[in-house]
């Protein structure tokens, strides 16, 4: 017990340090080469700094890093919630079709509504975001409805997968009838980006995710009960129906908001909970939920840094980087676990 | 699907403690979550940002004749961009005059009196500014892989101009480094440019590619002229272009030459994207004195048709137009290899294929500003003898 507590302490300390270090790197490093002294000057508010550099640090890198932190932790927590609820290590926000729903909403705005800017007149700046939220929200509502009818978690998972496939094929049809510019815009959106939130949307983005993250933290004990199995949890007095509604809602909202503002970001939801479980050698949500928050934040900021390394002028897509890093990590984690078990 | 049993670390002691205390904790946890969710939705409602655009009356006396996507006020102070397909739908109003905000509207955008630092996100914009002699006002350009302009490429090497996008997405930091006063873009980048609009940098969506007439596309030089206060020069350039263009149109109309039939494009995986009857290319064919085989509709863009439909309808067409960008020159054997049914077309058998290779000629760059040359290319091929001194520039007869 004492050894586990010690391990937990050191891993947390390590993760906090890692997050801080990555945060700092993300501010200092980017596709434009700004000397370290220059960055310090700007951060300390010194006058006379070059305007474009100040703009880059304060209005591009800083909000983008904060976005990455929030998005990473939210997606990771969303994945953890789903993996716990379904007791399936491959569950995640994309598996349940939430990301596909958001993609369909965005596809309708970009590909279907011929006058892309025409929608701007009605919805203002948030047309893409609204559409993504509506699309993801639709899928979430459908899942909630089915969750109240279908008792079996495995069946619910399969239904979620099928919803995802159906929605993706609808997007394919839309793409078939689209012109080049619209396809281009949709593909760029699909590559994922932490840069589109900016200070302007930070209030809405940050507040929503902070609220859902805090709500998830409050659920640590019920989540532990869910891990025991449906019957155990019911015996302990957990209302299974209601708990599924709350968990799906929270996980869905987090995935929907991140996908709406940042585009689809693959692998964070699936990979990071496994990394956290492996680091902490635990399944206790009191430990791994905060652990997943920190790991997810670090993971996302790391992906963001890699995609903006100087010399790679014109950033690499975040979505691809998260998969390229995430996949080997998951494979390594699983192999290590099997070695330890055998 | 068998769920993998996860390693359980809840020891029996904790279970009994759970049992004893669970009811209170569980209830309050869920209550907390529900309250939080409700607060969340309310909060989102308060901060939702739905703009209601007001109907704007457009300024009188606009000087623009062929283009439908923009309007300039007669005093040249106010530029309005709008949807070319539905001109009552206004996108934005740009003006440098600070007092003229009588058009109180969310779409009003203030621009500087004189612009020295502009970012152009399409090579066509570069061509417009080059024609106006304003190349020195460009500080940011898109991916230059397909750019023909040597001066710009040199400037990028020297570091005086930044390449702000590569392979698709816009690099926020590189664009910010150029410190632009205005950004000229096209609609495909609207989502990425929201960030810069929010920062107060004016963004102009130049939609010249959505104009359905060659002169309509070229007339967008007047928009650039108005932004940079060189309207007189823009007007004179465009007037020269339209005079030459219309002269060729008249020449063809008066010659009473027989109209050859024409179609265009190629199939990809069984689908043939065919330009509509009211599209840019259909109008070009008409001006060149050709009969377009798929003109029996009012589509302004292109739509997918089954290969068989085109095969059947265009089998006996006199001419076939192909636009294909490639590093090598197009050959008849290459076309045959793409699809063996291509050899059945009369146009193929008679070697009457008109090709344009945008990788070899700056069709998208300069071609937009030289519609009279593009038209002359077609006329000299379709009606030999009408323009005996013209050497084809953009479109050639495949040999």
XYZ file of C-alpha atoms in Angstrom:
741
model
C 0.000 0.000 0.000
C 2.770 2.379 1.001
C 4.780 1.531 -2.114
C 1.755 2.201 -4.271
C 1.160 5.514 -2.573
C 4.793 6.443 -3.127
C 4.580 5.448 -6.762
C 1.415 7.438 -7.211
C 3.057 10.494 -5.678
C 6.117 10.344 -7.900
C 4.149 9.697 -11.061
C 1.905 12.659 -10.329
C 4.903 14.865 -9.651
C 6.507 13.692 -12.877
C 3.353 14.347 -14.866
C 2.914 17.825 -13.451
C 6.516 18.662 -14.274
C 6.144 17.181 -17.751
C 3.044 19.251 -18.399
C 4.797 22.422 -17.276
C 7.857 21.685 -19.399
C 5.796 20.921 -22.493
C 3.697 24.026 -21.912
C 6.852 26.115 -21.836
C 8.308 24.496 -24.931
C 5.063 25.108 -26.775
C 5.341 28.832 -26.092
C 9.005 29.056 -27.031
C 9.003 26.826 -30.103
C 6.989 27.183 -33.293
C 7.245 27.448 -37.052
C 8.546 31.009 -36.718
C 11.919 31.149 -35.031
C 11.731 33.603 -32.132
C 14.887 33.857 -29.988
C 14.493 32.827 -26.351
C 15.388 36.273 -25.087
C 12.678 37.735 -27.274
C 10.076 35.380 -25.823
C 11.066 36.327 -22.268
C 10.783 39.999 -23.151
C 7.302 39.540 -24.528
C 6.084 37.391 -21.657
C 7.367 39.862 -19.099
C 5.476 42.617 -20.874
C 8.484 44.628 -21.867
C 7.908 47.469 -24.315
C 9.546 47.639 -27.689
C 9.183 44.002 -28.610
C 8.579 43.311 -32.265
C 4.850 43.558 -32.869
C 4.504 40.465 -35.039
C 6.393 38.375 -32.481
C 4.258 39.678 -29.663
C 1.199 38.783 -31.708
C 2.501 35.296 -32.307
C 3.335 34.585 -28.667
C 0.339 36.189 -26.989
C -2.385 35.662 -29.590
C -1.344 32.474 -31.334
C 0.903 30.237 -29.220
C -0.545 30.995 -25.799
C -4.225 30.388 -26.575
C -3.277 27.436 -28.737
C -1.350 25.781 -25.910
C -4.204 26.325 -23.478
C -6.573 24.872 -26.063
C -4.323 21.834 -26.411
C -4.240 21.312 -22.650
C -8.014 21.478 -22.348
C -8.707 19.466 -25.476
C -6.215 16.758 -24.559
C -7.494 16.288 -21.039
C -11.138 16.404 -22.130
C -10.731 13.849 -24.881
C -8.730 11.600 -22.576
C -11.316 11.819 -19.805
C -14.059 11.208 -22.336
C -12.243 8.051 -23.426
C -11.746 6.942 -19.839
C -15.417 7.398 -19.018
C -16.423 5.326 -22.005
C -13.868 2.610 -21.332
C -15.087 2.337 -17.750
C -18.749 2.362 -18.605
C -18.432 -0.235 -21.344
C -15.651 -2.099 -19.532
C -13.946 -2.214 -22.914
C -10.400 -0.987 -23.475
C -11.105 -0.007 -27.070
C -13.973 2.335 -26.320
C -13.532 6.004 -27.043
C -15.358 9.057 -28.341
C -14.678 8.225 -31.969
C -15.834 4.642 -31.512
C -19.231 5.790 -30.341
C -19.783 7.934 -33.396
C -19.669 11.290 -31.610
C -16.787 12.539 -33.773
C -18.554 11.241 -36.876
C -21.681 13.137 -35.876
C -19.693 16.325 -35.539
C -18.074 15.640 -38.934
C -21.493 15.240 -40.510
C -22.642 18.564 -39.106
C -19.572 20.298 -40.465
C -19.886 18.497 -43.803
C -23.447 19.753 -44.156
C -22.319 23.338 -43.644
C -19.216 23.185 -45.833
C -20.242 20.726 -48.545
C -24.001 20.866 -48.761
C -24.905 24.460 -48.101
C -23.650 25.752 -51.457
C -23.135 29.278 -50.234
C -20.649 28.519 -47.504
C -20.527 32.134 -46.553
C -24.286 32.304 -46.893
C -24.664 30.503 -43.617
C -22.373 33.085 -42.093
C -25.128 35.611 -42.451
C -27.404 33.557 -40.257
C -25.142 32.042 -37.686
C -22.330 34.487 -37.477
C -18.858 33.273 -36.859
C -19.851 30.068 -35.179
C -21.568 28.297 -38.065
C -19.048 25.460 -38.211
C -18.968 25.110 -34.445
C -22.753 25.120 -34.116
C -23.067 22.568 -36.879
C -20.501 20.283 -35.244
C -22.226 20.567 -31.878
C -25.605 19.838 -33.412
C -24.263 16.832 -35.272
C -22.497 15.400 -32.239
C -25.420 16.284 -30.027
C -27.752 14.375 -32.308
C -25.612 11.267 -32.001
C -25.401 11.674 -28.224
C -29.181 11.981 -27.911
C -29.623 8.914 -30.059
C -27.198 7.007 -27.851
C -28.965 8.175 -24.692
C -32.296 7.078 -26.057
C -30.894 3.686 -26.925
C -29.073 3.448 -23.593
C -32.378 3.714 -21.795
C -33.843 0.926 -23.937
C -30.898 -1.391 -24.392
C -29.611 -2.883 -21.159
C -26.590 -4.600 -22.633
C -23.435 -2.520 -22.850
C -21.903 -4.587 -25.617
C -24.953 -4.071 -27.792
C -24.831 -0.336 -27.097
C -21.201 -0.236 -28.155
C -21.957 -2.009 -31.412
C -24.862 0.335 -32.075
C -22.542 3.276 -31.463
C -20.075 1.872 -33.980
C -22.807 1.404 -36.563
C -24.045 4.963 -36.068
C -20.501 6.123 -36.685
C -20.258 4.151 -39.927
C -23.636 5.319 -41.192
C -22.811 8.937 -40.533
C -19.423 8.623 -42.226
C -21.014 7.241 -45.356
C -23.422 10.184 -45.448
C -20.378 12.454 -45.421
C -18.940 10.458 -48.341
C -22.052 11.107 -50.387
C -21.844 14.810 -49.659
C -18.225 14.816 -50.751
C -19.146 13.116 -54.016
C -21.290 16.059 -55.063
C -18.948 18.803 -53.906
C -16.723 21.274 -55.718
C -12.980 21.406 -55.193
C -12.905 24.394 -52.843
C -15.477 22.908 -50.505
C -13.731 19.541 -50.433
C -10.477 21.303 -49.686
C -12.024 23.213 -46.808
C -13.548 20.036 -45.365
C -10.303 18.081 -45.622
C -8.396 20.872 -43.882
C -10.981 20.879 -41.081
C -10.576 17.104 -40.797
C -6.884 17.445 -40.095
C -7.511 18.935 -36.685
C -6.057 22.126 -35.253
C -5.668 23.683 -31.838
C -5.142 27.112 -33.391
C -8.694 27.926 -34.314
C -10.036 28.621 -30.839
C -8.058 31.767 -30.075
C -8.891 34.146 -27.254
C -12.179 34.992 -28.914
C -13.734 31.587 -28.325
C -11.708 30.719 -25.237
C -14.418 31.787 -22.818
C -16.997 29.386 -24.234
C -14.530 26.621 -24.992
C -12.692 26.804 -21.672
C -15.720 27.218 -19.463
C -17.583 24.323 -21.043
C -14.666 21.946 -20.747
C -13.702 23.009 -17.231
C -17.248 22.432 -16.062
C -17.416 18.971 -17.638
C -13.958 18.053 -16.343
C -14.912 19.041 -12.811
C -18.156 17.086 -13.123
C -16.172 14.040 -14.196
C -13.890 14.378 -11.194
C -16.951 14.393 -8.957
C -17.906 11.040 -10.441
C -14.770 9.229 -9.340
C -16.488 6.974 -6.828
C -19.463 5.946 -8.990
C -16.999 5.171 -11.783
C -15.098 2.843 -9.481
C -18.373 1.115 -8.698
C -19.124 0.698 -12.398
C -15.830 -1.104 -12.818
C -17.001 -3.810 -10.451
C -19.672 -4.858 -12.876
C -23.334 -4.050 -13.356
C -24.641 -6.379 -10.666
C -22.109 -5.343 -8.036
C -22.770 -1.714 -8.741
C -26.506 -2.210 -8.532
C -26.107 -4.022 -5.236
C -24.174 -1.071 -3.939
C -27.136 1.067 -4.807
C -25.867 2.670 -7.969
C -28.688 3.626 -10.305
C -27.339 2.085 -13.524
C -29.733 3.776 -15.871
C -29.108 7.232 -14.511
C -25.398 6.752 -14.244
C -25.185 5.717 -17.883
C -27.098 8.817 -18.892
C -24.765 11.075 -16.953
C -21.597 9.352 -18.138
C -22.631 9.293 -21.797
C -23.707 12.935 -21.574
C -20.467 14.119 -20.035
C -18.249 12.043 -22.294
C -20.317 13.082 -25.306
C -20.277 16.790 -24.495
C -16.529 16.806 -24.002
C -15.912 14.964 -27.252
C -18.441 17.109 -29.101
C -17.034 20.434 -27.901
C -13.440 19.488 -28.664
C -14.331 18.136 -32.112
C -16.450 21.198 -32.839
C -13.705 23.692 -32.038
C -10.596 21.711 -32.997
C -11.744 19.226 -35.585
C -11.351 15.477 -35.105
C -8.305 14.552 -33.001
C -7.701 10.837 -33.149
C -6.302 8.474 -30.571
C -6.174 10.696 -27.525
C -9.384 9.238 -26.153
C -8.280 5.642 -26.605
C -4.553 5.797 -25.942
C -4.177 8.122 -22.965
C -6.292 6.126 -20.452
C -4.085 3.114 -21.165
C -0.954 5.179 -20.658
C -2.291 6.468 -17.351
C -3.337 3.024 -16.133
C 0.096 1.728 -16.971
C 1.961 4.599 -15.331
C -0.014 4.397 -12.109
C -0.451 0.610 -12.178
C -3.988 1.184 -10.996
C -7.609 1.255 -12.050
C -8.782 3.373 -9.160
C -10.439 6.407 -10.684
C -9.430 8.521 -7.691
C -5.908 8.137 -9.025
C -6.212 7.699 -12.766
C -8.838 10.315 -13.458
C -6.573 13.184 -12.428
C -3.760 11.169 -13.998
C -5.607 11.003 -17.294
C -6.257 14.734 -17.168
C -2.536 15.440 -16.842
C -1.467 12.768 -19.319
C -4.017 13.869 -21.887
C -2.938 17.476 -21.550
C 0.736 16.561 -21.991
C 0.014 14.278 -24.911
C -1.928 16.935 -26.778
C 0.667 19.646 -26.186
C 3.393 17.263 -27.327
C 1.511 16.566 -30.561
C 1.013 20.291 -31.029
C 4.729 20.984 -30.603
C 5.746 18.296 -33.076
C 3.312 19.577 -35.679
C 4.803 23.073 -35.486
C 8.508 22.376 -35.367
C 10.474 25.106 -37.124
C 11.425 24.089 -40.602
C 8.102 22.372 -41.112
C 6.684 25.542 -42.535
C 2.992 24.990 -42.805
C 2.118 22.870 -39.825
C 1.632 19.135 -40.079
C -1.858 18.032 -39.190
C -2.350 17.395 -35.482
C -4.762 14.557 -36.172
C -2.104 12.562 -37.995
C 0.574 13.201 -35.376
C -1.637 12.066 -32.510
C -2.275 8.799 -34.324
C 1.385 8.321 -35.248
C 2.473 8.787 -31.639
C -0.548 7.181 -30.028
C -0.572 3.906 -31.932
C 2.956 2.756 -31.048
C 2.419 3.769 -27.433
C -0.717 1.664 -27.139
C 1.021 -1.303 -28.771
C 3.979 -0.925 -26.417
C 1.694 -0.695 -23.400
C -0.218 -3.819 -24.372
C 2.952 -5.812 -25.051
C 4.488 -4.750 -21.756
C 1.322 -5.764 -19.939
C 1.289 -9.186 -21.550
C 4.948 -9.681 -20.681
C 4.265 -8.764 -17.092
C 1.224 -11.027 -16.897
C 2.997 -13.997 -18.449
C -17.311 -9.043 -28.160
C -15.808 -10.262 -24.953
C -14.853 -7.475 -22.617
C -11.392 -7.889 -21.203
C -11.465 -8.093 -17.421
C -9.532 -5.162 -16.084
C -7.317 -5.440 -13.072
C -9.450 -4.595 -10.071
C -7.824 -2.809 -7.225
C -10.874 -2.350 -5.040
C -10.113 -4.403 -1.960
C -12.888 -5.901 0.183
C -12.450 -3.275 2.879
C -13.260 -0.498 0.491
C -16.312 -2.399 -0.709
C -17.804 -2.530 2.765
C -17.042 1.121 3.321
C -18.700 1.853 0.008
C -21.739 -0.118 1.071
C -22.040 1.847 4.267
C -21.579 5.284 2.852
C -22.566 4.798 -0.774
C -26.094 6.071 -0.623
C -25.183 9.580 0.493
C -22.079 9.941 -1.651
C -23.592 8.517 -4.760
C -26.672 10.648 -4.488
C -24.733 13.840 -3.925
C -22.260 13.006 -6.697
C -25.053 12.682 -9.179
C -26.888 15.674 -7.886
C -23.711 17.692 -8.272
C -23.249 16.466 -11.789
C -26.812 17.263 -12.770
C -26.581 20.762 -11.336
C -23.323 21.300 -13.132
C -24.809 20.122 -16.408
C -27.746 22.481 -16.061
C -25.472 25.423 -15.292
C -23.397 24.486 -18.297
C -26.320 24.591 -20.703
C -27.516 27.913 -19.328
C -24.049 29.348 -19.674
C -23.782 28.202 -23.248
C -27.102 29.824 -23.969
C -25.930 33.175 -22.617
C -22.790 33.242 -24.639
C -24.148 32.002 -27.918
C -23.228 34.386 -30.623
C -25.944 34.419 -33.225
C -25.672 37.397 -35.526
C -28.716 38.634 -37.280
C -27.628 40.312 -40.469
C -29.695 43.237 -41.567
C -30.867 43.816 -45.095
C -28.641 46.409 -46.710
C -29.455 48.593 -49.622
C -26.628 48.562 -52.120
C -24.948 51.779 -53.250
C -26.178 53.250 -56.481
C -24.013 53.812 -59.545
C -21.792 50.813 -59.420
C -19.193 50.711 -62.142
C -18.975 46.962 -62.428
C -20.476 45.582 -65.625
C -19.741 41.870 -65.990
C -18.776 40.608 -62.563
C -21.601 39.779 -60.189
C -19.625 39.098 -57.034
C -18.744 42.650 -56.103
C -19.914 46.228 -56.328
C -17.973 49.489 -56.078
C -19.544 52.786 -55.191
C -19.042 55.556 -57.704
C -16.780 57.512 -55.374
C -14.647 54.344 -55.101
C -14.738 54.553 -51.318
C -16.953 51.595 -50.644
C -16.547 48.030 -51.883
C -19.152 45.384 -51.319
C -18.685 41.661 -51.868
C -21.733 39.497 -52.419
C -22.830 36.077 -53.596
C -22.520 35.937 -57.433
C -25.396 33.458 -57.618
C -27.673 35.502 -55.395
C -26.699 39.159 -55.493
C -29.064 40.180 -52.718
C -26.919 38.208 -50.285
C -24.168 40.545 -49.131
C -20.989 39.166 -47.623
C -19.094 42.238 -46.449
C -18.798 45.970 -46.881
C -15.323 47.439 -46.976
C -14.601 51.109 -46.625
C -11.692 53.265 -45.575
C -13.875 56.213 -44.751
C -14.437 56.054 -41.016
C -17.486 58.298 -40.970
C -19.363 56.487 -43.632
C -20.815 53.908 -41.286
C -24.329 54.900 -42.201
C -24.668 51.281 -43.213
C -24.753 50.091 -39.609
C -24.132 46.442 -40.040
C -22.175 43.606 -38.543
C -20.560 42.939 -41.907
C -18.901 46.344 -42.154
C -15.129 46.137 -42.241
C -12.807 49.090 -41.983
C -9.769 49.052 -44.252
C -6.682 51.274 -44.159
C -6.491 54.240 -46.519
C -3.333 52.962 -48.119
C -2.333 49.343 -47.956
C 1.336 48.385 -47.956
C 1.300 44.910 -46.506
C -1.128 42.468 -48.068
C -1.294 38.702 -48.019
C -2.630 36.984 -51.159
C -3.802 33.426 -50.685
C -4.307 32.634 -54.363
C -1.942 32.941 -57.291
C -4.674 34.727 -59.245
C -4.530 37.561 -56.733
C -0.802 37.822 -57.327
C -1.477 38.191 -61.040
C -3.999 40.963 -60.418
C -1.597 42.923 -58.249
C 1.269 42.371 -60.654
C -0.788 43.826 -63.497
C -1.496 46.863 -61.326
C 2.212 47.276 -60.573
C 1.689 46.571 -56.884
C 3.874 43.538 -56.419
C 5.822 45.326 -53.700
C 2.692 45.468 -51.544
C 2.608 41.658 -51.217
C 4.184 40.230 -48.060
C 2.558 36.792 -47.948
C 1.777 34.229 -50.626
C 0.411 30.681 -50.676
C 2.225 27.487 -51.614
C 4.487 28.407 -54.506
C 4.908 24.895 -55.882
C 2.693 25.785 -58.828
C 3.594 29.456 -59.024
C 5.191 30.730 -62.213
C 6.179 34.188 -61.002
C 9.960 34.199 -60.681
C 10.210 37.475 -58.790
C 7.962 36.208 -56.031
C 9.946 32.976 -55.743
C 13.140 35.001 -55.453
C 11.591 37.248 -52.823
C 10.699 34.187 -50.765
C 14.310 33.032 -50.947
C 15.436 36.486 -49.846
C 12.976 36.438 -46.995
C 11.064 39.556 -47.996
C 7.933 37.541 -48.694
C 6.621 34.672 -46.539
C 4.998 31.512 -47.812
C 2.080 31.312 -45.416
C 0.593 28.014 -46.443
C 2.089 24.770 -47.606
C 0.211 21.720 -48.749
C -3.155 23.010 -47.673
C -3.469 24.572 -44.263
C -2.502 28.112 -43.353
C 0.385 28.474 -40.912
C -0.911 30.921 -38.340
C 2.479 31.942 -37.007
C 4.048 32.570 -40.398
C 1.078 34.644 -41.477
C 1.170 36.662 -38.253
C 4.869 37.268 -38.789
C 4.099 39.174 -41.992
C 2.061 41.655 -39.984
C -0.548 42.064 -42.721
C -2.950 44.958 -43.134
C -5.301 42.924 -45.286
C -5.718 39.323 -46.419
C -7.120 38.317 -49.801
C -8.417 34.767 -49.761
C -10.994 32.462 -51.237
C -13.933 30.828 -49.542
C -12.247 27.476 -49.000
C -10.187 29.102 -46.236
C -13.047 30.766 -44.419
C -12.809 28.497 -41.398
C -9.080 29.029 -40.931
C -9.308 32.778 -41.420
C -11.883 33.296 -38.687
C -8.953 33.598 -36.306
C -7.529 36.577 -38.199
C -10.907 38.222 -38.642
C -11.357 38.023 -34.872
C -8.029 39.787 -34.490
C -9.303 42.679 -36.544
C -7.391 42.017 -39.772
C -9.678 42.700 -42.766
C -10.187 39.587 -44.878
C -11.542 39.844 -48.421
C -13.007 36.731 -50.011
C -12.196 37.070 -53.700
C -14.614 34.847 -55.534
C -13.578 35.497 -59.117
C -13.591 31.750 -59.856
C -17.354 31.671 -59.253
C -18.049 34.133 -62.038
C -19.581 32.452 -65.045
C -18.212 34.724 -67.743
C -14.568 35.238 -68.757
C -14.928 39.019 -68.602
C -16.651 38.716 -65.227
C -13.590 36.948 -63.855
C -11.148 39.471 -65.297
C -13.164 42.393 -63.973
C -12.118 41.544 -60.415
C -9.003 43.574 -61.128
C -11.261 46.537 -60.439
C -11.831 45.249 -56.907
C -8.100 45.209 -56.303
C -7.815 48.621 -57.930
C -10.366 50.036 -55.517
C -8.649 48.546 -52.458
C -5.292 49.975 -53.438
C -6.565 53.340 -54.731
C -5.492 52.704 -58.321
C -8.960 52.484 -59.790
C -8.073 54.505 -62.882
C -5.333 52.069 -63.810
C -7.578 49.079 -63.116
C -10.335 50.574 -65.230
C -8.039 51.223 -68.162
C -6.568 47.710 -67.991
C -10.006 46.138 -67.890
C -11.398 48.336 -70.634
C -8.559 47.257 -72.887
C -9.250 43.600 -72.050
C -12.990 43.856 -72.651
C -12.553 45.758 -75.898
C -10.261 43.101 -77.299
C -12.469 40.297 -76.025
C -15.666 41.744 -77.432
C -13.948 42.433 -80.725
C -13.188 38.725 -81.101
C -16.745 37.812 -80.112
C -18.111 40.141 -82.785
C -15.668 38.778 -85.324
C -16.891 35.259 -84.714
C -20.563 36.241 -84.710
C -20.287 38.218 -87.921
C -18.299 35.565 -89.724
C -21.305 33.248 -89.768
C -18.920 30.340 -89.593
C -20.496 26.935 -88.914
C -20.473 25.981 -85.230
C -18.469 22.884 -84.389
C -19.707 20.741 -81.520
C -17.538 20.496 -78.416
C -17.417 18.797 -75.043
C -14.800 18.551 -72.324
C -13.301 16.776 -69.346
C -12.391 13.199 -68.580
C -13.763 10.406 -66.483
C -12.427 9.336 -63.086
C -13.480 5.928 -61.785
C -16.576 5.806 -63.935
C -17.691 9.335 -63.155
C -17.427 12.211 -65.632
C -17.730 15.681 -64.167
C -19.429 17.754 -66.869
C -19.682 21.532 -66.817
C -23.167 22.940 -66.776
C -24.887 24.943 -69.474
C -24.484 28.243 -67.642
C -20.933 27.657 -66.502
C -17.830 29.680 -67.288
C -16.655 27.197 -69.880
C -20.071 26.999 -71.540
C -20.069 30.761 -71.985
C -16.557 30.628 -73.351
C -17.595 27.999 -75.891
C -20.529 30.165 -76.916
C -18.362 33.257 -77.351
C -15.932 31.187 -79.416
C -18.687 30.146 -81.772
C -18.960 26.521 -80.754
C -21.974 24.420 -79.824
C -21.648 22.888 -76.376
C -23.227 19.439 -76.256
C -24.234 19.638 -72.605
C -25.733 23.134 -72.649
C -29.299 21.938 -72.133
C -29.394 22.944 -68.474
C -28.748 25.938 -66.228
C -26.048 24.530 -63.949
C -23.279 27.001 -63.289
C -20.884 24.424 -61.935
C -20.042 20.899 -62.951
C -21.971 17.815 -62.013
C -21.143 14.108 -62.065
C -22.523 12.075 -64.942
C -22.097 8.412 -65.675
C -19.408 7.602 -68.219
C -21.911 5.947 -70.525
C -24.029 9.096 -70.759
C -21.112 11.200 -71.938
C -19.814 8.413 -74.172
C -23.146 8.224 -75.909
C -23.752 11.947 -76.287
C -20.267 13.098 -77.194
C -19.211 10.244 -79.446
C -19.569 12.314 -82.594
C -18.457 15.672 -81.216
C -16.084 17.671 -83.385
C -13.781 18.802 -80.589
C -12.759 17.582 -77.164
C -11.335 19.937 -74.538
C -9.032 18.502 -71.906
C -7.427 20.385 -69.052
C -4.783 18.254 -67.407
C -1.910 19.423 -65.275
C 1.152 17.236 -65.561
C 4.891 17.600 -65.701
C 5.027 15.817 -69.053
C 3.240 16.899 -72.174
C 0.007 15.103 -72.940
C 0.077 12.501 -75.710
C -2.549 10.480 -77.524
C -1.170 7.237 -76.182
C -1.397 8.540 -72.639
C -5.058 9.400 -73.155
C -5.686 5.966 -74.619
C -4.107 4.338 -71.596
C -6.400 6.166 -69.172
C -9.449 4.564 -70.706
C -9.471 2.377 -73.796
C -12.913 3.650 -74.792
C -11.494 7.113 -75.391
C -10.254 6.016 -78.839
C -13.856 5.595 -79.976
C -14.548 9.314 -79.804
C -14.559 11.039 -83.183
C -12.548 13.881 -81.724
C -9.847 11.402 -80.769
C -9.823 9.727 -84.184
C -9.592 13.078 -85.954
C -6.950 14.338 -83.556
C -9.212 17.251 -82.640
C -8.317 17.471 -78.948
C -7.735 20.921 -77.391
C -5.529 20.711 -74.326
C -4.354 23.035 -71.613
C -1.613 22.010 -69.192
C -1.743 24.369 -66.199
C 1.575 22.982 -64.985
C 3.252 24.330 -68.103
C 1.335 27.565 -68.666
C 0.213 30.060 -66.012
C -3.451 29.518 -66.856
C -4.734 30.097 -63.319
C -2.324 32.934 -62.706
C -2.279 35.172 -65.758
C -4.987 33.364 -67.689
C -7.748 34.946 -65.614
C -6.552 38.383 -66.709
C -6.161 37.400 -70.356
C -9.596 36.096 -71.344
C -9.119 37.574 -74.801
C -6.075 35.350 -75.281
C -7.928 32.250 -74.080
C -10.791 33.106 -76.400
C -8.397 33.712 -79.277
C -6.837 30.296 -78.638
C -10.210 28.622 -79.056
C -11.240 30.712 -82.062
C -8.005 30.108 -83.918
C -8.434 26.355 -83.400
C -12.179 26.085 -83.971
C -12.358 28.521 -86.891
C -9.021 28.413 -88.679
C -8.468 31.531 -90.720
C -10.407 33.926 -88.523
C -7.359 34.874 -86.447
C -4.427 33.972 -88.680
C -1.791 35.853 -86.667
C -2.624 34.351 -83.303
C -0.230 31.852 -81.739
C -1.957 29.772 -79.099
C -0.817 30.445 -75.569
C -2.979 28.501 -73.110
C -4.898 25.993 -75.184
C -3.270 24.048 -78.000
C -4.398 21.474 -80.474
C -2.878 18.189 -79.387
C -0.430 16.865 -81.957
